[in-house]
Coordinates of N, CA, C and O in Angstrom, one line a residue:
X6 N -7.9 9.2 -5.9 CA -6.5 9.1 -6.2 C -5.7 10.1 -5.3 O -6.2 11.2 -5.0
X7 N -4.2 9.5 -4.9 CA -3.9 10.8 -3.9 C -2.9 11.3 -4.9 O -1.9 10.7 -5.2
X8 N -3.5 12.8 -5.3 CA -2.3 13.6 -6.0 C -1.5 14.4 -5.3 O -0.7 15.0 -6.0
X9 N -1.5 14.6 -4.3 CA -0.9 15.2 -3.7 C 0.5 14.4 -2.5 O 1.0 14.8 -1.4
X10 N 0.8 13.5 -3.2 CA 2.1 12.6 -2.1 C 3.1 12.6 -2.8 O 4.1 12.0 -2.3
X11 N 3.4 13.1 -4.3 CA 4.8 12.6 -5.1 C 5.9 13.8 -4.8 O 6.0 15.0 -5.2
X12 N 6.6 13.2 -4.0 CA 7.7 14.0 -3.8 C 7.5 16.0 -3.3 O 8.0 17.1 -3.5
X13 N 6.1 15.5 -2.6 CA 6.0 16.8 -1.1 C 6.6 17.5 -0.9 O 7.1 17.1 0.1
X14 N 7.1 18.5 -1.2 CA 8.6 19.5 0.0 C 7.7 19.3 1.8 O 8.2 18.8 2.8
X15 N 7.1 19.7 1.6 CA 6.4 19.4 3.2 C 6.5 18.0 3.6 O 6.6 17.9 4.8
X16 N 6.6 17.0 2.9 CA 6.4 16.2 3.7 C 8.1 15.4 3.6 O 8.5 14.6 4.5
X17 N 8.9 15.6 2.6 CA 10.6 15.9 2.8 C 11.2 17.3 3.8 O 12.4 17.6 3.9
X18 N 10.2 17.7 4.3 CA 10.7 18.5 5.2 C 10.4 18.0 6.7 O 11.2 18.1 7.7
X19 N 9.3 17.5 6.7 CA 9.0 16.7 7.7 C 9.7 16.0 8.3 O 10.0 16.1 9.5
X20 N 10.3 14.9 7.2 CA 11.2 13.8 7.6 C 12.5 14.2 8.1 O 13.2 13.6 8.9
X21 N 12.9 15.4 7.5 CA 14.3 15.5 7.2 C 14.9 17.1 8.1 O 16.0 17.5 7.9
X22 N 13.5 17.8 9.3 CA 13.4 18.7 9.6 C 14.9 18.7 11.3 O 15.1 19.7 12.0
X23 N 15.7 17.2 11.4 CA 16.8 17.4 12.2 C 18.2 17.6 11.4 O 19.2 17.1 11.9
X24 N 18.1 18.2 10.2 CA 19.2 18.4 10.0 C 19.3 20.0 9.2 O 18.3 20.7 8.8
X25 N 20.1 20.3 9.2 CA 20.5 21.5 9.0 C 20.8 21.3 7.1 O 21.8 20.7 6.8
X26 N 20.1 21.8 6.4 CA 19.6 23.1 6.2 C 17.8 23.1 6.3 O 17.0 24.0 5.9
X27 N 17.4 21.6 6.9 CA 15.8 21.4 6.5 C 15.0 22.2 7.4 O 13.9 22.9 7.2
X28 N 15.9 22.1 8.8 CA 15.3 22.4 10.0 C 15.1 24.1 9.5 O 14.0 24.5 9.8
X29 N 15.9 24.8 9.1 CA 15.6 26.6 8.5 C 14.4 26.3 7.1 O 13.6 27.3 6.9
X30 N 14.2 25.4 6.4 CA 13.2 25.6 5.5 C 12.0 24.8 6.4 O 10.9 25.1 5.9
X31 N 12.0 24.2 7.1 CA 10.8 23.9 8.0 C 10.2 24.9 8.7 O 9.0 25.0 8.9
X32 N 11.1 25.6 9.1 CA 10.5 27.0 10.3 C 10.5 28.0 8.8 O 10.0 29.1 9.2
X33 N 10.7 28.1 8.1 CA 10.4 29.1 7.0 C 8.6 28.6 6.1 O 7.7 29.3 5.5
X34 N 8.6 27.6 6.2 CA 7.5 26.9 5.9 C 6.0 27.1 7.0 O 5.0 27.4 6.5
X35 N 6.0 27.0 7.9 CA 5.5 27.1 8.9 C 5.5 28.7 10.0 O 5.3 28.8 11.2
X36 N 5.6 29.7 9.2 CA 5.8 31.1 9.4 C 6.6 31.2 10.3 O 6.1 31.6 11.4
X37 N 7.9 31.0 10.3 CA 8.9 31.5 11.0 C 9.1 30.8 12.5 O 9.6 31.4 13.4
X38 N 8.4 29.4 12.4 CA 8.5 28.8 13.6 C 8.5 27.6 13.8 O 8.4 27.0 12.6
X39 N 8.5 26.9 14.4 CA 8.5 25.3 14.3 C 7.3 24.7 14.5 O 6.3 25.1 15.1
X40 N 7.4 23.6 13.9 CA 5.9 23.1 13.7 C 5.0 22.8 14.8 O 5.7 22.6 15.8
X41 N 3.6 22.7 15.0 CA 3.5 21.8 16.4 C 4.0 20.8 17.2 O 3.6 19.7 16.8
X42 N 4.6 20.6 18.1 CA 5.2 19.2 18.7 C 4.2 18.0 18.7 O 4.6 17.0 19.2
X43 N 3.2 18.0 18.3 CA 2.3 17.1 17.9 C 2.8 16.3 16.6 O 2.8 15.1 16.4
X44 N 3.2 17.4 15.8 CA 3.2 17.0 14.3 C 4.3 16.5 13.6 O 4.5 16.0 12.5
X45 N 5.4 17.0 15.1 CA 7.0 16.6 14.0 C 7.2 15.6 13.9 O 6.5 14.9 14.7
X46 N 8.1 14.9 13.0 CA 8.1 13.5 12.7 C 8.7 13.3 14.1 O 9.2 14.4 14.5
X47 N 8.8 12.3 14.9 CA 9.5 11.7 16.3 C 9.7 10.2 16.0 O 10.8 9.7 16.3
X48 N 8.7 9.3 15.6 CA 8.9 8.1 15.3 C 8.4 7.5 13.9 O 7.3 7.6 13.4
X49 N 9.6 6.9 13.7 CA 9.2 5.9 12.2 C 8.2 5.0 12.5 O 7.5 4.6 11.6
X50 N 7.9 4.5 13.7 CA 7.2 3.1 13.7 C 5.6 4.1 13.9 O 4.6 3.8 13.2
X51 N 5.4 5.1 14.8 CA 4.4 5.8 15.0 C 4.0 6.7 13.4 O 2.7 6.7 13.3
X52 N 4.5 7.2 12.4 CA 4.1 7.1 11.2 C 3.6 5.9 10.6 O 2.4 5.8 10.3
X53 N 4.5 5.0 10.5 CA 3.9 3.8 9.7 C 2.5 3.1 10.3 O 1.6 2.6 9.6
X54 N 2.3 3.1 12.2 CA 1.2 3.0 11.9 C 0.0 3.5 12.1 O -1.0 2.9 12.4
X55 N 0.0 5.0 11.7 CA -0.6 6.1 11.1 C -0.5 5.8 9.8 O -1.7 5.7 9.4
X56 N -0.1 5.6 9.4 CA -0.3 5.1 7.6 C -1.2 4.4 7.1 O -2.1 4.6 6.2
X57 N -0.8 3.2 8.1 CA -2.1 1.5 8.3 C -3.4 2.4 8.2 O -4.3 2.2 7.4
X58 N -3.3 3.5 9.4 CA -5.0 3.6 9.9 C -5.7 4.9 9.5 O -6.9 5.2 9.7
X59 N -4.8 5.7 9.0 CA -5.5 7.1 8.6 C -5.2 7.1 6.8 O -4.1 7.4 6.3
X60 N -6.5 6.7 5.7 CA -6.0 7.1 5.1 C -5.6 8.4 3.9 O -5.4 8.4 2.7
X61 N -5.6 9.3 4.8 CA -5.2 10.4 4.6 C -3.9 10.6 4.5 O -3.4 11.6 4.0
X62 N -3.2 9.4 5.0 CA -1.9 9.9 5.4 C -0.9 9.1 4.2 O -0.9 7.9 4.1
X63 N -0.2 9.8 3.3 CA 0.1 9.3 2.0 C 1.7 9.9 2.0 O 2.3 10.3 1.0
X64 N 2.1 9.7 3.1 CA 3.5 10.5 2.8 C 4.8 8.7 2.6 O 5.0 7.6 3.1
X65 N 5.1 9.4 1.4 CA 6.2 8.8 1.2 C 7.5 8.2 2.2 O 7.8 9.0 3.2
X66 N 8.2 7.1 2.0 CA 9.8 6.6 2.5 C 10.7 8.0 1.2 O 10.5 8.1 0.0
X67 N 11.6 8.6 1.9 CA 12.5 9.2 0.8 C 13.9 8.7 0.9 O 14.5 8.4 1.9
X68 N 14.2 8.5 0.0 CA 16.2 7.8 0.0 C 16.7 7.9 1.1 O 17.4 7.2 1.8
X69 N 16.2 9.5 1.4 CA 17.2 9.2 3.1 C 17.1 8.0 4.6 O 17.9 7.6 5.5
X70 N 16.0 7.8 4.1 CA 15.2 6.9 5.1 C 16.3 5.8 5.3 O 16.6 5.4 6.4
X71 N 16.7 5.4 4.2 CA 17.9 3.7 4.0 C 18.9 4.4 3.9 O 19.6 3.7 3.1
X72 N 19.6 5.7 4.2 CA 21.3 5.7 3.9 C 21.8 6.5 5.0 O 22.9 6.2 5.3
X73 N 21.2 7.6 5.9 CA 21.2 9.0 6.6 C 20.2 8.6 7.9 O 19.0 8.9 8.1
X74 N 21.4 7.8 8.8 CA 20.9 7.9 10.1 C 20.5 9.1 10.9 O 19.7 8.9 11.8
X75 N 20.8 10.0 10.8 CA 21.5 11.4 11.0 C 19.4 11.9 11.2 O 18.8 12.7 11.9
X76 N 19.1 11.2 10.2 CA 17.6 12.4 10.3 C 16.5 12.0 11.4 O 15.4 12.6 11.5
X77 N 17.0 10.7 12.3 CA 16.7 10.4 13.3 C 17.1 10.7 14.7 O 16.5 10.3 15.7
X78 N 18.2 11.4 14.7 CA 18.7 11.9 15.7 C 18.5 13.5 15.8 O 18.2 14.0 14.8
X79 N 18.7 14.3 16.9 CA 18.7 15.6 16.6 C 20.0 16.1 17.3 O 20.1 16.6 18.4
X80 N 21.2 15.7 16.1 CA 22.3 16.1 16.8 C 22.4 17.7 16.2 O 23.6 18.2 16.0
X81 N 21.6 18.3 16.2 CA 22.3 20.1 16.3 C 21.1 20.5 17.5 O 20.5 21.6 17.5
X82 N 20.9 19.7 18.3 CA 20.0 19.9 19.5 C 18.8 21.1 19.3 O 18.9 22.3 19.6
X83 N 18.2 20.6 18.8 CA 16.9 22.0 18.3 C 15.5 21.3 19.6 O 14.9 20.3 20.0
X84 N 15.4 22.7 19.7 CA 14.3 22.0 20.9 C 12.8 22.2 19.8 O 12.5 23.3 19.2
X85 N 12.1 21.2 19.8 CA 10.6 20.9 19.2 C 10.2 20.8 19.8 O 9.2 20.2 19.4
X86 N 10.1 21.0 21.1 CA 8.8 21.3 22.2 C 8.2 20.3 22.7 O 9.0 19.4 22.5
X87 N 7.1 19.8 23.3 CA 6.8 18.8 24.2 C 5.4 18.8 23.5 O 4.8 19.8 23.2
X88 N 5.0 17.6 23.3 CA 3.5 17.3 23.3 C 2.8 17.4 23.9 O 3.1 17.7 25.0
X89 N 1.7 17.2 23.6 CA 0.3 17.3 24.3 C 0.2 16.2 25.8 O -0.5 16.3 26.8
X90 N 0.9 15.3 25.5 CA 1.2 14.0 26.3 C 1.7 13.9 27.2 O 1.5 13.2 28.2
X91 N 3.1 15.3 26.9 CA 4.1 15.0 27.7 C 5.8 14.9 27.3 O 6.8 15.4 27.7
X92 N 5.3 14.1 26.5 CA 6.8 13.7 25.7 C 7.3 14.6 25.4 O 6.5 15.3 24.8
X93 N 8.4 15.0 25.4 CA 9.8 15.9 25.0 C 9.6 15.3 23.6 O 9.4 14.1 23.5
X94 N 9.8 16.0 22.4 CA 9.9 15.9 21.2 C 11.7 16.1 21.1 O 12.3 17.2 21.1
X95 N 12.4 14.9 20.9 CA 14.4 15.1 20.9 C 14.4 14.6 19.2 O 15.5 14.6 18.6

């Protein structure tokens, strides 16, 4: 059973780490820094199919997901660093 996925702060911080006040309890979470650029959320469709295939991965859709475009964009421009890939994490 996964007991560990009902309403996460880690994993509502995850989702919700481009907006201001998440982005200060994200880096307060993660000892005063930002998460790996591997790890931050960057794409809905790259979660979901991480979901399909890892089943470890048990994180919730939270309300904001259907109302708060805003936590898809990173309009207070916070730099999350570049992956392992390449990609600029925006």
């Amino acid at each position: 059973h996964c007991g560990s996925h009902y309403s996460n702060p880690g994993i509502i911080l995850h989702y919700l780490t481009r907006i201001h006040p998440y982005v200060d309890a994200n880096v307060e979470l993660h000892g005063k820094t930002l998460d790996n650029p591997d790890r931050v959320f960057s794409s809905l469709e790259e979660s979901f199919l991480n979901a399909l295939t890892d089943f470890s991965d048990v994180r919730e859709l939270t309300p904001e997901h259907y109302y708060l475009p805003e936590m898809f964009m990173n309009n207070n421009m916070v730099n999350f660093g570049v992956r392992q890939n390449g990609e600029k994490v925006s």
